[in-house]
Short mmCIF file of C-alpha atoms in Angstrom, two decimals:
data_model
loop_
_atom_site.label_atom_id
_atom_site.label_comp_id
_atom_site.label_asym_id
_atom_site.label_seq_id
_atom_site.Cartn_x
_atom_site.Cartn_y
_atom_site.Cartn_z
CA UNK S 1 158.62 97.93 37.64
CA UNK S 2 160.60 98.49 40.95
CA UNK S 3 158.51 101.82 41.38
CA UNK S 4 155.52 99.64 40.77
CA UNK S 5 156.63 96.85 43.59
CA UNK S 6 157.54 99.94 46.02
CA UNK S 7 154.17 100.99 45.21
CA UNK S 8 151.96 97.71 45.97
CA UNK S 9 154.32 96.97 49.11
CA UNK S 10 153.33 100.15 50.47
CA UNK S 11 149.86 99.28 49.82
CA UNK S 12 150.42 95.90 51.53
CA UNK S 13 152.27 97.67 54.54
CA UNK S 14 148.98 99.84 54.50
CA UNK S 15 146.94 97.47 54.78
CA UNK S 16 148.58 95.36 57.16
CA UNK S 17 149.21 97.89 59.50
CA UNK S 18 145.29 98.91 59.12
CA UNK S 19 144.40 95.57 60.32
CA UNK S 20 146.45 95.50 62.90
CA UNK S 21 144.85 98.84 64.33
CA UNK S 22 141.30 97.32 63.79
CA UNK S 23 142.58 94.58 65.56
CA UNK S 24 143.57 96.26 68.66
CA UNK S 25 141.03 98.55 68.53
CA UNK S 26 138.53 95.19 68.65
CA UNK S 27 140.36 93.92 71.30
CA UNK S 28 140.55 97.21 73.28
CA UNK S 29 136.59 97.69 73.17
CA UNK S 30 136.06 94.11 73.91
CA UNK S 31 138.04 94.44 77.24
CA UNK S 32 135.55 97.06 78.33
CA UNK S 33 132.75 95.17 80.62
CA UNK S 34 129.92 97.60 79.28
CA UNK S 35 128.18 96.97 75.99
CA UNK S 36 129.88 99.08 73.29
CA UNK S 37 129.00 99.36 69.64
CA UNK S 38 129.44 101.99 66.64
CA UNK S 39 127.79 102.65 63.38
CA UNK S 40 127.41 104.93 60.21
CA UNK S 41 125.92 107.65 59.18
CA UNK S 42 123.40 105.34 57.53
CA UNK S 43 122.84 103.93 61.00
CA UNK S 44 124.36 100.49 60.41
CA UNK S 45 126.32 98.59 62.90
CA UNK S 46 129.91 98.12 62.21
CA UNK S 47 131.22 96.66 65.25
CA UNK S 48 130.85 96.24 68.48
CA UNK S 49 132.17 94.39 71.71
CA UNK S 50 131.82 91.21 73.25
CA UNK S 51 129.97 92.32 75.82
CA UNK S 52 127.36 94.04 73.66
CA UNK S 53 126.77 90.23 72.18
CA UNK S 54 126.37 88.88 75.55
CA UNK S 55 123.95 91.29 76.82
CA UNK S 56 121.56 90.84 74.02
CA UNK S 57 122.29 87.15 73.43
CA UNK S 58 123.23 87.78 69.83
CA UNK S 59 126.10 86.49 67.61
CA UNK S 60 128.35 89.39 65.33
CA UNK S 61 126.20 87.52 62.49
CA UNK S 62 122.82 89.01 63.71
CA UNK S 63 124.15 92.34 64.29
CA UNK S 64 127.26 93.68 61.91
CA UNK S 65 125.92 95.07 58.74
CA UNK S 66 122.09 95.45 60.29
CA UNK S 67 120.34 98.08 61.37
CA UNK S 68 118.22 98.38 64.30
CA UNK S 69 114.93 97.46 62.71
CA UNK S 70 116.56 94.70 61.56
CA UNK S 71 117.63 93.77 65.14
CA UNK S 72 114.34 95.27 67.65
CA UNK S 73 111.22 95.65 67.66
CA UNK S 74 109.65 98.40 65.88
CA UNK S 75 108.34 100.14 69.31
CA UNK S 76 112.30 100.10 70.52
CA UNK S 77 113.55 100.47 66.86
CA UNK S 78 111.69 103.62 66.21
CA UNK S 79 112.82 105.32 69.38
CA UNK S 80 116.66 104.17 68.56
CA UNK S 81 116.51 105.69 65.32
CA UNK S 82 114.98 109.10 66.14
CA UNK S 83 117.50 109.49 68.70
CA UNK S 84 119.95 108.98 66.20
CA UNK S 85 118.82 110.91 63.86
CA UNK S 86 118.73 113.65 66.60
CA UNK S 87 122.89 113.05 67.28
CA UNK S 88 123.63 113.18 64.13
CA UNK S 89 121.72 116.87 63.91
CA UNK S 90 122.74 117.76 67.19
CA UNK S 91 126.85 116.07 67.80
CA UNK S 92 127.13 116.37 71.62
CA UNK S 93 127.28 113.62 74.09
CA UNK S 94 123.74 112.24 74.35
CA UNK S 95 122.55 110.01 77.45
CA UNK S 96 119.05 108.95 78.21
CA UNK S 97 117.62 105.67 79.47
CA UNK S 98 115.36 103.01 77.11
CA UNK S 99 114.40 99.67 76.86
CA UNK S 100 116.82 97.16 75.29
CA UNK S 101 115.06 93.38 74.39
CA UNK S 102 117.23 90.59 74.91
CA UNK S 103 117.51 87.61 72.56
CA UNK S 104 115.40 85.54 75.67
CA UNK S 105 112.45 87.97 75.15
CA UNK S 106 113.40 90.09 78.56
CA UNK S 107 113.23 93.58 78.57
CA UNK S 108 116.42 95.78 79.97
CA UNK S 109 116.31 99.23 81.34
CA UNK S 110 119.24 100.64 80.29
CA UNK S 111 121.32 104.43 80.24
CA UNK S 112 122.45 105.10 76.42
CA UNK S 113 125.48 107.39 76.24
CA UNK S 114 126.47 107.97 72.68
CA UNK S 115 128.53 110.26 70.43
CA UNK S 116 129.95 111.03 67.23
CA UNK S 117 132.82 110.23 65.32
CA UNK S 118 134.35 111.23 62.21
CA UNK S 119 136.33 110.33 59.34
CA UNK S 120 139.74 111.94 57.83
CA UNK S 121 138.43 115.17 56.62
CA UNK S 122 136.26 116.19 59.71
CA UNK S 123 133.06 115.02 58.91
CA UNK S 124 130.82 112.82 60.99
CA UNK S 125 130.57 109.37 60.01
CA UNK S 126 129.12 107.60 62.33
CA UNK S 127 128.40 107.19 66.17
CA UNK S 128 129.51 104.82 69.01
CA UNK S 129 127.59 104.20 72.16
CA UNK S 130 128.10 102.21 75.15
CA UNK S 131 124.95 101.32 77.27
CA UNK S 132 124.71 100.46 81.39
CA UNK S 133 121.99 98.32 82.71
CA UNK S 134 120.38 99.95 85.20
CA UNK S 135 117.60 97.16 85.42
CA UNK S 136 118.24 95.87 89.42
CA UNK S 137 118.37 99.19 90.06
CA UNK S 138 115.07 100.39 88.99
CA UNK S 139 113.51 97.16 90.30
CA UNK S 140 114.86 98.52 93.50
CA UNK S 141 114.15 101.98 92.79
CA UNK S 142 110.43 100.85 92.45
CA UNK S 143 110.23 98.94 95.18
CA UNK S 144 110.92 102.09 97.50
CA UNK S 145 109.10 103.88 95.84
CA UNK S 146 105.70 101.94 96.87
CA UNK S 147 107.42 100.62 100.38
CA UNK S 148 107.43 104.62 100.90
CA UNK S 149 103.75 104.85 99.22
CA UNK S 150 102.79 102.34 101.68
CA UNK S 151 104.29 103.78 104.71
CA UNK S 152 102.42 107.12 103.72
CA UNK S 153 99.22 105.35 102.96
CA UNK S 154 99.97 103.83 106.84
CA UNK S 155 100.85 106.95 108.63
CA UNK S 156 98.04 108.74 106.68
CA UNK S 157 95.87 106.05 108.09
CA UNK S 158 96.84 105.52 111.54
CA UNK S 159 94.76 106.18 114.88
CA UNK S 160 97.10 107.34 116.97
CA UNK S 161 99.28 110.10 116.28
CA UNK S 162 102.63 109.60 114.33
CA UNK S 163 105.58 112.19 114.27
CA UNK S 164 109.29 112.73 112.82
CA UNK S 165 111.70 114.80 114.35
CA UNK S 166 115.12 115.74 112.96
CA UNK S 167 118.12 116.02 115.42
CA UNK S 168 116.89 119.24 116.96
CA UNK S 169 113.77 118.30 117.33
CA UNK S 170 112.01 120.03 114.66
CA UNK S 171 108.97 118.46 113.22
CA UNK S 172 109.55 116.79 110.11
CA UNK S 173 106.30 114.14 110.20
CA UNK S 174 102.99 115.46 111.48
CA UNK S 175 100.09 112.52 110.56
CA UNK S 176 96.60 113.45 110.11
CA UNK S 177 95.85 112.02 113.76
CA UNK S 178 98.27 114.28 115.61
CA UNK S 179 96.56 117.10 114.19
CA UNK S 180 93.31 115.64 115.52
CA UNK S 181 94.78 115.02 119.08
CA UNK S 182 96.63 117.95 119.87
CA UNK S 183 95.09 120.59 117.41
CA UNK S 184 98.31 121.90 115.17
CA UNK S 185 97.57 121.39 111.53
CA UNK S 186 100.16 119.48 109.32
CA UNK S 187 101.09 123.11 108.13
CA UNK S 188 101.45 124.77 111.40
CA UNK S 189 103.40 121.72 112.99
CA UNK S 190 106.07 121.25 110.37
CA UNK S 191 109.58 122.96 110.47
CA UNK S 192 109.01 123.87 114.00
CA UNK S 193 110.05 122.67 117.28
CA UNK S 194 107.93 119.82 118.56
CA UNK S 195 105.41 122.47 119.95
CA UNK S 196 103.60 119.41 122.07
CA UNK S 197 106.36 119.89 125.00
CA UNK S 198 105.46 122.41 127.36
CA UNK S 199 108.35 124.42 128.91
CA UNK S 200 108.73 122.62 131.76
CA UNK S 201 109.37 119.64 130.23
CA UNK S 202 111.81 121.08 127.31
CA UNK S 203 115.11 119.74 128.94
CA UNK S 204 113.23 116.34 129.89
CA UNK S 205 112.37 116.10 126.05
CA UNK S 206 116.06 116.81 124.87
CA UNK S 207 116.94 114.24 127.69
CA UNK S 208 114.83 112.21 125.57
CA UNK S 209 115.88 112.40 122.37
CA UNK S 210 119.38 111.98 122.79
CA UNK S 211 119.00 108.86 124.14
CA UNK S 212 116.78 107.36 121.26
CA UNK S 213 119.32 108.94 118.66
CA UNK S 214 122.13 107.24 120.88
CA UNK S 215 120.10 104.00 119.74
CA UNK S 216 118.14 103.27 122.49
CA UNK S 217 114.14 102.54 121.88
CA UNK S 218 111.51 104.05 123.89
CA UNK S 219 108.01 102.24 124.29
CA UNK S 220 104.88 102.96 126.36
CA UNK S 221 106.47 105.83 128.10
CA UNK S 222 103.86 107.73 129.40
CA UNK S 223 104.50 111.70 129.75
CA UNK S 224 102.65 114.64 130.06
CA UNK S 225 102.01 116.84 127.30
CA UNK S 226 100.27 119.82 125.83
CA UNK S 227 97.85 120.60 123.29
CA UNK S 228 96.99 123.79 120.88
CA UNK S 229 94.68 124.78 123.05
CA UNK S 230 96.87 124.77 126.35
CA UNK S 231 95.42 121.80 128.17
CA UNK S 232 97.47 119.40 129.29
CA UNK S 233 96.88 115.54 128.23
CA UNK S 234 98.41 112.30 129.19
CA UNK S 235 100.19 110.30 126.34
CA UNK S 236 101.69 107.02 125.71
CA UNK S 237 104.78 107.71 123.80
CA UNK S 238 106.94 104.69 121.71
CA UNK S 239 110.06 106.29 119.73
CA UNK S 240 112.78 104.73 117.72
CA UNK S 241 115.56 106.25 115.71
CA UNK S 242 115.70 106.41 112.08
CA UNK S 243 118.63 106.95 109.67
CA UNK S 244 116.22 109.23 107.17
CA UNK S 245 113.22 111.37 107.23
CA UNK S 246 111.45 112.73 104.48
CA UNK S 247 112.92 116.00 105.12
CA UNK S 248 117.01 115.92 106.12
CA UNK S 249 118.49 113.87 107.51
CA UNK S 250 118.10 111.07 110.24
CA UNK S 251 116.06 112.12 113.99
CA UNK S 252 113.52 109.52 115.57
CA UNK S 253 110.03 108.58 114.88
CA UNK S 254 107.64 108.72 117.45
CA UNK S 255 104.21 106.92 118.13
CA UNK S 256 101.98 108.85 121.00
CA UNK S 257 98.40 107.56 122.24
CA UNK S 258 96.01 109.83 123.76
CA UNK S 259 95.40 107.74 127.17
CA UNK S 260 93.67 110.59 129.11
CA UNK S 261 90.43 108.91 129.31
CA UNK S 262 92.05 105.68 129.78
CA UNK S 263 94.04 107.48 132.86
CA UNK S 264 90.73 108.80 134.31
CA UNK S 265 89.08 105.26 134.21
CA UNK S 266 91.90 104.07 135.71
CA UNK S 267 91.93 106.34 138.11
CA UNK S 268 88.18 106.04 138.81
CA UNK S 269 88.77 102.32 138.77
CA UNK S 270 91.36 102.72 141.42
CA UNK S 271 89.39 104.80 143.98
CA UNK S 272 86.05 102.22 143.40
CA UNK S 273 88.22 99.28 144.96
CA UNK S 274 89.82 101.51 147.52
CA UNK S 275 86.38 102.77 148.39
CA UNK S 276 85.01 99.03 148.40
CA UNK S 277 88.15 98.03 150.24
CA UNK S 278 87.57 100.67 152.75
CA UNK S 279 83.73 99.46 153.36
CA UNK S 280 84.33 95.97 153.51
CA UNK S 281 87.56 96.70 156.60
CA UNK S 282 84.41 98.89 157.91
CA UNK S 283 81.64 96.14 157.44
CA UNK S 284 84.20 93.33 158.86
CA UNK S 285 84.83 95.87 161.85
CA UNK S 286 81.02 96.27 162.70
CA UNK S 287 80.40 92.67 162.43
CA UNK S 288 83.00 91.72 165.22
CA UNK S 289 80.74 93.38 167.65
CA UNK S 290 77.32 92.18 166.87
CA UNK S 291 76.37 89.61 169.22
CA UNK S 292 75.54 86.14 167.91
CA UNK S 293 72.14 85.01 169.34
#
């Protein structure tokens, strides 16, 4: 009888000091601000953390002893349990992203990273896997992605010529326009030195862009410059720093109108009024000496 009582109180002690493990173990998991749950081999859900419940908007009720058809749809369901099914072939760390449906109907992008565990003798038993919402940050990822579609779609677009330039002045941005105004292809003009500068005017151009990279913005500054061919045309030039190209680093980003012809008219413009000027001083001149009658 005493061996008996030994016996049971052992059991009891067992037991006790089982529960008290699961219960830290519960309370250890539900300190951790990520979702975390575990399940079997069979691919039911054991446990999992308080902020597993709160991310799906689920009670323990709708989750322990279920399985995830009982808990998704079948479109996320199937997916879950292939992947699974894949771990439990293949036990190393896996991570890859997936929808997760929340309780409210609204989907989350989330980053799986799960992993095996197993029982006394060594074999695998089950799997636990924590999940990070990376929803905001595809939201944001997308919404750079087609702000940069739409700056392309712009630059592509524009009428006047539109250029990058990294640090040292090396083409990094060479629009469809530039090629049409000053005869480089995209091809030719990229990872080069801006090749519109003649040599003359390479220290004025340096002069140049250190000031817009020291943060100060150019606009309408009209220079002198060259094309493929070797003739020289007058531009209107607007440049701004920026902290990243779509090559590298940051350099500045430059906006240049062809204004020759607008120069010339100008210029014609300018020597019609002299010219009229000069005729009316020479009509007002001859008129001071004709006699009135």
């Amino acid at each position: 009888n005493v061996s008996l009582q030994r016996e049971i109180d052992e059991r009891v002690r067992m037991e006790k000091a089982q529960q008290e493990q699961m219960m830290f173990l519960q309370i250890l998991i539900d300190t951790i601000p990520v979702p975390v749950f575990y399940k079997n081999v069979q691919g039911v859900y054991l446990g999992c953390n308080r902020a597993f419940l709160d991310f799906l908007g689920i009670t323990p009720e709708r989750i322990i002893g279920k399985t995830v058809f009982d808990v998704a749809p079948k479109e996320l369901a199937d997916k879950y349990h292939r992947m699974d099914a894949d771990l439990f072939n293949n036990p190393k760390v896996q991570i890859y992203d997936f929808g997760v449906k929340h309780a409210d109907g609204t989907t989350h992008d989330v980053v799986f990273h799960k992993a095996v565990y197993a029982d006394a003798e060594g074999k695998v038993a089950g799997l636990i896997g924590a999940m990070l919402d990376i929803t905001e940050r595809k939201h944001a990822a997308d919404a750079l992605r087609q702000t940069n579609e739409a700056l392309q779609a712009l630059i592509h677009a524009s009428p006047v010529a539109i250029m990058a330039f990294d640090a040292q002045g090396v083409v990094k941005i060479w629009n469809p326009a530039a090629e049409r105004i000053f005869g480089w292809s995209e091809a030719e003009a990229l990872g080069r030195f801006n090749p519109i500068v003649q040599e003359d005017k390479m220290d004025e151009f340096r002069s140049l862009l250190e000031r817009v990279l020291s943060g100060e913005t150019l606009t309408n500054l009209e220079l002198l410059r060259r094309r493929k061919d070797g003739a020289l045309i007058d531009v209107s030039v607007s440049s701004a720093a920026v902290s990243h190209l779509a090559v590298g680093s940051g350099g500045i980003m430059s906006v240049i109108e062809d204004i020759t012809e607008r120069k010339k008219a100008q210029e014609l413009l300018k020597r019609t009024y002299d010219t009229q000027r000069a005729i009316n001083w020479i009509l007002n001149i001859s008129l001071k000496d004709v006699p009135l009658e």
